[in-house]
mmCIF file of C-alpha atoms in Angstrom:
data_model
loop_
_atom_site.group_PDB
_atom_site.id
_atom_site.type_symbol
_atom_site.label_atom_id
_atom_site.label_comp_id
_atom_site.label_asym_id
_atom_site.label_seq_id
_atom_site.Cartn_x
_atom_site.Cartn_y
_atom_site.Cartn_z
ATOM 1 C CA MET A 1112 -25.567 226.909 65.785
ATOM 2 C CA PHE A 1113 -27.959 228.889 67.979
ATOM 3 C CA ASP A 1114 -29.835 231.667 66.219
ATOM 4 C CA LEU A 1115 -31.291 233.902 68.905
ATOM 5 C CA SER A 1116 -33.529 235.935 66.615
ATOM 6 C CA ARG A 1117 -35.091 232.806 65.080
ATOM 7 C CA SER A 1118 -35.511 231.301 68.503
ATOM 8 C CA ILE A 1119 -37.356 234.387 69.728
ATOM 9 C CA ARG A 1120 -39.669 234.268 66.711
ATOM 10 C CA ASN A 1121 -40.386 230.646 67.586
ATOM 11 C CA LEU A 1122 -41.911 231.552 70.959
ATOM 12 C CA PRO A 1123 -45.675 231.005 71.255
ATOM 13 C CA GLY A 1124 -47.863 234.024 70.747
ATOM 14 C CA THR A 1125 -49.540 235.766 73.662
ATOM 15 C CA ASN A 1126 -51.755 238.810 74.098
ATOM 16 C CA LYS A 1127 -50.024 239.592 77.375
ATOM 17 C CA PRO A 1128 -46.608 241.093 78.067
ATOM 18 C CA LEU A 1129 -44.003 238.347 78.222
ATOM 19 C CA ARG A 1130 -43.198 239.244 81.825
ATOM 20 C CA LEU A 1131 -46.747 238.109 82.654
ATOM 21 C CA ALA A 1132 -47.064 235.281 80.140
ATOM 22 C CA VAL A 1133 -43.953 233.539 81.458
ATOM 23 C CA ARG A 1134 -45.581 233.393 84.893
ATOM 24 C CA GLN A 1135 -48.415 231.288 83.495
ATOM 25 C CA LEU A 1136 -47.726 227.544 83.453
ATOM 26 C CA ARG A 1137 -49.590 226.943 80.204
ATOM 27 C CA TRP A 1138 -47.495 229.446 78.268
ATOM 28 C CA PHE A 1139 -44.276 228.413 80.012
ATOM 29 C CA LYS A 1140 -44.821 224.749 79.065
ATOM 30 C CA ALA A 1141 -45.782 225.630 75.503
ATOM 31 C CA ALA A 1142 -42.717 227.846 75.128
ATOM 32 C CA PHE A 1143 -40.369 225.198 76.498
ATOM 33 C CA ARG A 1144 -41.811 222.476 74.266
ATOM 34 C CA SER A 1145 -41.648 224.753 71.237
ATOM 35 C CA HIS A 1146 -38.023 225.598 71.977
ATOM 36 C CA ALA A 1147 -37.120 221.938 72.473
ATOM 37 C CA GLU A 1148 -38.641 221.133 69.093
ATOM 38 C CA PHE A 1149 -36.834 224.081 67.505
ATOM 39 C CA CYS A 1150 -33.493 222.907 68.878
ATOM 40 C CA GLY A 1151 -34.266 219.310 67.998
ATOM 41 C CA LYS A 1152 -34.693 220.162 64.337
ATOM 42 C CA ALA A 1153 -31.402 222.052 64.289
ATOM 43 C CA MET A 1154 -29.559 219.275 66.109
ATOM 44 C CA GLU A 1155 -31.341 216.414 64.320
ATOM 45 C CA CYS A 1156 -32.349 214.970 67.649
ATOM 46 C CA ASP A 1157 -35.726 214.317 69.250
ATOM 47 C CA PHE A 1158 -36.284 215.501 72.802
ATOM 48 C CA ARG A 1159 -38.758 214.125 75.316
ATOM 49 C CA VAL A 1160 -40.235 216.617 77.784
ATOM 50 C CA ASP A 1161 -41.481 215.533 81.213
ATOM 51 C CA ASP A 1162 -44.410 217.829 82.004
ATOM 52 C CA ILE A 1163 -44.399 216.953 85.705
ATOM 53 C CA LYS A 1164 -40.738 217.892 86.114
ATOM 54 C CA LEU A 1165 -41.254 221.015 84.027
ATOM 55 C CA ALA A 1166 -44.194 222.099 86.171
ATOM 56 C CA GLY A 1167 -42.144 221.468 89.303
ATOM 57 C CA ALA A 1168 -39.322 223.668 88.041
ATOM 58 C CA PHE A 1169 -41.833 226.377 87.132
ATOM 59 C CA VAL A 1170 -43.428 226.394 90.594
ATOM 60 C CA ARG A 1171 -40.084 226.439 92.397
ATOM 61 C CA TRP A 1172 -38.931 229.322 90.186
ATOM 62 C CA LEU A 1173 -42.053 231.390 90.883
ATOM 63 C CA GLU A 1174 -41.674 230.840 94.606
ATOM 64 C CA SER A 1175 -38.038 231.915 94.420
ATOM 65 C CA ILE A 1176 -38.597 235.126 92.479
ATOM 66 C CA ASP A 1177 -41.632 236.087 94.552
ATOM 67 C CA ARG A 1178 -39.501 235.793 97.698
ATOM 68 C CA GLN A 1179 -36.747 237.969 96.234
ATOM 69 C CA LYS A 1180 -38.675 240.518 94.176
ATOM 70 C CA PRO A 1181 -37.287 243.958 95.072
ATOM 71 C CA LYS A 1182 -39.537 246.747 96.284
ATOM 72 C CA GLU A 1183 -37.498 249.537 94.732
ATOM 73 C CA LYS A 1184 -38.367 250.360 91.100
ATOM 74 C CA VAL A 1185 -34.750 251.303 90.433
ATOM 75 C CA GLU A 1186 -33.864 247.599 90.793
ATOM 76 C CA ARG A 1187 -36.500 246.393 88.334
ATOM 77 C CA GLN A 1188 -34.179 246.024 85.340
ATOM 78 C CA ASP A 1189 -31.520 244.265 87.404
ATOM 79 C CA PHE A 1190 -34.120 241.814 88.664
ATOM 80 C CA PHE A 1191 -35.220 241.076 85.103
ATOM 81 C CA ARG A 1192 -31.582 240.196 84.378
ATOM 82 C CA PHE A 1193 -31.360 238.022 87.466
ATOM 83 C CA ALA A 1194 -34.638 236.069 87.325
ATOM 84 C CA PRO A 1195 -33.834 233.772 84.353
ATOM 85 C CA SER A 1196 -30.757 232.449 86.142
ATOM 86 C CA LEU A 1197 -33.140 231.022 88.724
ATOM 87 C CA VAL A 1198 -35.152 229.332 85.973
ATOM 88 C CA LEU A 1199 -32.023 227.581 84.758
ATOM 89 C CA ARG A 1200 -31.155 226.511 88.289
ATOM 90 C CA GLU A 1201 -34.551 224.833 88.663
ATOM 91 C CA LEU A 1202 -34.405 223.183 85.248
ATOM 92 C CA VAL A 1203 -30.951 221.766 85.955
ATOM 93 C CA ALA A 1204 -32.013 220.620 89.435
ATOM 94 C CA ASP A 1205 -34.484 218.155 87.907
ATOM 95 C CA MET A 1206 -33.938 218.237 84.155
ATOM 96 C CA PRO A 1207 -37.337 217.963 82.423
ATOM 97 C CA ILE A 1208 -35.919 217.090 79.011
ATOM 98 C CA THR A 1209 -34.157 214.025 77.650
ATOM 99 C CA ALA A 1210 -32.448 213.537 74.289
ATOM 100 C CA ALA A 1211 -33.751 210.438 72.553
ATOM 101 C CA CYS A 1212 -30.453 210.004 70.731
ATOM 102 C CA ALA A 1213 -27.105 211.658 70.163
ATOM 103 C CA PRO A 1214 -27.571 214.771 67.988
ATOM 104 C CA ALA A 1215 -26.665 213.898 64.415
ATOM 105 C CA GLY A 1216 -26.668 217.386 62.939
ATOM 106 C CA ILE A 1217 -23.965 219.042 65.041
ATOM 107 C CA ASP A 1218 -20.363 218.582 66.067
ATOM 108 C CA PRO A 1219 -20.259 216.270 69.112
ATOM 109 C CA ARG A 1220 -17.452 218.481 70.461
ATOM 110 C CA SER A 1221 -19.724 221.535 70.514
ATOM 111 C CA ALA A 1222 -21.601 222.712 73.584
ATOM 112 C CA ALA A 1223 -24.884 221.392 72.207
ATOM 113 C CA GLY A 1224 -23.311 218.083 71.291
ATOM 114 C CA PHE A 1225 -21.634 217.704 74.656
ATOM 115 C CA TRP A 1226 -24.777 218.320 76.730
ATOM 116 C CA PRO A 1227 -27.902 218.588 74.529
ATOM 117 C CA GLU A 1228 -30.355 218.832 77.418
ATOM 118 C CA GLY A 1229 -28.377 221.505 79.231
ATOM 119 C CA TYR A 1230 -27.970 223.424 75.991
ATOM 120 C CA VAL A 1231 -31.713 223.408 75.310
ATOM 121 C CA ALA A 1232 -32.519 224.494 78.860
ATOM 122 C CA THR A 1233 -29.924 227.269 78.793
ATOM 123 C CA THR A 1234 -30.904 228.643 75.387
ATOM 124 C CA PHE A 1235 -34.568 228.519 76.394
ATOM 125 C CA CYS A 1236 -33.771 230.819 79.305
ATOM 126 C CA LEU A 1237 -31.713 233.064 77.030
ATOM 127 C CA THR A 1238 -34.507 233.226 74.476
ATOM 128 C CA VAL A 1239 -37.280 234.206 76.873
ATOM 129 C CA TYR A 1240 -34.950 236.624 78.641
ATOM 130 C CA ALA A 1241 -33.872 238.327 75.412
ATOM 131 C CA ALA A 1242 -37.443 238.669 74.173
ATOM 132 C CA THR A 1243 -38.568 240.115 77.490
ATOM 133 C CA MET A 1244 -35.686 242.597 77.735
ATOM 134 C CA ASP A 1245 -36.434 243.829 74.234
ATOM 135 C CA GLN A 1246 -40.126 244.226 75.026
ATOM 136 C CA GLU A 1247 -39.698 245.866 78.428
ATOM 137 C CA PHE A 1248 -36.546 247.947 77.975
ATOM 138 C CA HIS A 1249 -35.693 247.878 74.231
ATOM 139 C CA ILE A 1250 -32.342 246.296 75.107
ATOM 140 C CA ASP A 1251 -30.418 243.903 72.861
ATOM 141 C CA VAL A 1252 -29.080 240.945 74.801
ATOM 142 C CA HIS A 1253 -25.374 240.207 74.585
ATOM 143 C CA VAL A 1254 -23.712 236.979 75.641
ATOM 144 C CA SER A 1255 -20.155 236.274 76.753
ATOM 145 C CA GLU A 1256 -17.778 234.455 74.412
ATOM 146 C CA MET A 1257 -17.742 231.575 76.896
ATOM 147 C CA VAL A 1258 -21.030 230.422 75.343
ATOM 148 C CA ASP A 1259 -18.856 228.699 72.710
ATOM 149 C CA ASP A 1260 -16.189 227.481 75.111
ATOM 150 C CA LEU A 1261 -16.548 223.731 75.599
ATOM 151 C CA ARG A 1262 -14.372 223.863 78.711
ATOM 152 C CA SER A 1263 -16.901 226.212 80.300
ATOM 153 C CA TRP A 1264 -19.681 223.734 79.557
ATOM 154 C CA TRP A 1265 -17.659 220.906 81.056
ATOM 155 C CA SER A 1266 -17.264 222.988 84.187
ATOM 156 C CA PHE A 1267 -20.946 223.973 84.160
ATOM 157 C CA ARG A 1268 -22.180 220.386 83.962
ATOM 158 C CA GLU A 1269 -19.726 219.005 86.486
ATOM 159 C CA ASN A 1270 -20.246 221.726 89.076
ATOM 160 C CA ALA A 1271 -24.027 221.909 88.625
ATOM 161 C CA SER A 1272 -24.260 218.167 89.249
ATOM 162 C CA GLU A 1273 -22.786 218.827 92.696
ATOM 163 C CA ASP A 1274 -24.521 222.130 93.418
ATOM 164 C CA THR A 1275 -27.381 223.354 91.228
ATOM 165 C CA GLU A 1276 -26.780 226.950 92.293
ATOM 166 C CA TYR A 1277 -23.786 226.877 89.951
ATOM 167 C CA ALA A 1278 -26.278 226.913 87.066
ATOM 168 C CA ALA A 1279 -27.473 230.351 88.125
ATOM 169 C CA GLY A 1280 -23.908 231.610 88.266
ATOM 170 C CA PHE A 1281 -23.133 230.184 84.835
ATOM 171 C CA PHE A 1282 -26.148 231.922 83.326
ATOM 172 C CA GLN A 1283 -25.145 235.229 84.892
ATOM 173 C CA MET A 1284 -21.671 234.843 83.380
ATOM 174 C CA LEU A 1285 -23.225 234.281 79.961
ATOM 175 C CA LEU A 1286 -24.820 237.699 80.323
ATOM 176 C CA GLY A 1287 -21.491 239.308 81.160
ATOM 177 C CA ASN A 1288 -21.954 239.437 84.919
ATOM 178 C CA GLU A 1289 -19.542 238.135 87.531
ATOM 179 C CA PRO A 1290 -21.657 236.130 89.994
ATOM 180 C CA ASN A 1291 -21.306 236.157 93.712
ATOM 181 C CA TRP A 1292 -20.253 232.514 93.884
ATOM 182 C CA TRP A 1293 -21.025 232.347 97.593
ATOM 183 C CA MET A 1294 -24.681 233.175 96.906
ATOM 184 C CA PRO A 1295 -25.339 233.143 93.138
ATOM 185 C CA THR A 1296 -29.090 232.723 93.632
ATOM 186 C CA ASN A 1297 -29.462 235.620 96.055
ATOM 187 C CA PHE A 1298 -30.509 238.815 94.268
ATOM 188 C CA SER A 1299 -29.519 241.140 97.107
ATOM 189 C CA ALA A 1300 -26.005 239.623 97.105
ATOM 190 C CA ARG A 1301 -25.462 240.040 93.354
ATOM 191 C CA THR A 1302 -22.347 241.650 91.896
ATOM 192 C CA ARG A 1303 -22.202 244.255 89.154
ATOM 193 C CA SER A 1304 -21.793 243.629 85.419
ATOM 194 C CA VAL A 1305 -18.385 243.449 83.797
ATOM 195 C CA PRO A 1306 -17.590 246.070 81.112
ATOM 196 C CA ALA A 1307 -19.715 245.769 77.982
ATOM 197 C CA GLN A 1308 -16.708 245.296 75.695
ATOM 198 C CA ASP A 1309 -16.098 241.900 77.299
ATOM 199 C CA SER A 1310 -19.309 240.482 75.835
ATOM 200 C CA ILE A 1311 -20.638 239.866 72.334
ATOM 201 C CA GLU A 1312 -24.068 239.495 70.852
ATOM 202 C CA ILE A 1313 -25.231 235.967 70.043
ATOM 203 C CA ASN A 1314 -25.882 235.603 66.336
ATOM 204 C CA TYR A 1315 -25.334 232.057 65.209
ATOM 205 C CA SER A 1316 -26.759 230.390 62.114
ATOM 206 C CA THR A 1317 -28.042 226.841 61.924
ATOM 207 C CA GLU A 1318 -25.824 226.103 58.970
#
């Protein structure tokens, strides 16, 4: 049901590069709220956003990426790929969004139906990441087929409830990377991408 191109167009406007805008709390909050509303319309479900929790996740994420930002320019693109996984980790650690009801517009056996809040948080990270990669590197984002695998979402939710670092690993897998499960939130300990043919581009409709 997720339409990446529509989701990107739904992001708030900014006169700054996205890599800078996303580091500003005002834009980050506006983008998250806009995405939650976008998903809510598609799912036929209202979402409540806790601004305090959202701000907390934002601050923790900035602190994390500032600690790990590489000095070598050759690692810049890899770090852009890595950073959104840390956003998801912080969102899952203290979820700032709550579904007001069970989504009425989607299959309850789908990923979004199974865990609406996790789905919104994950697709928010994918959306901002994809828009930024296009702007900075003119790269189309591709996502693993596991994005539609309900068993993967079961595993994601269960494992992330015990260790939030699993969220970062899950996001990296969605991008076709095999995480270092010992340290999935450590950029210097990252593993390389799997072959491109093992991933597909997201292109879902809301119909």
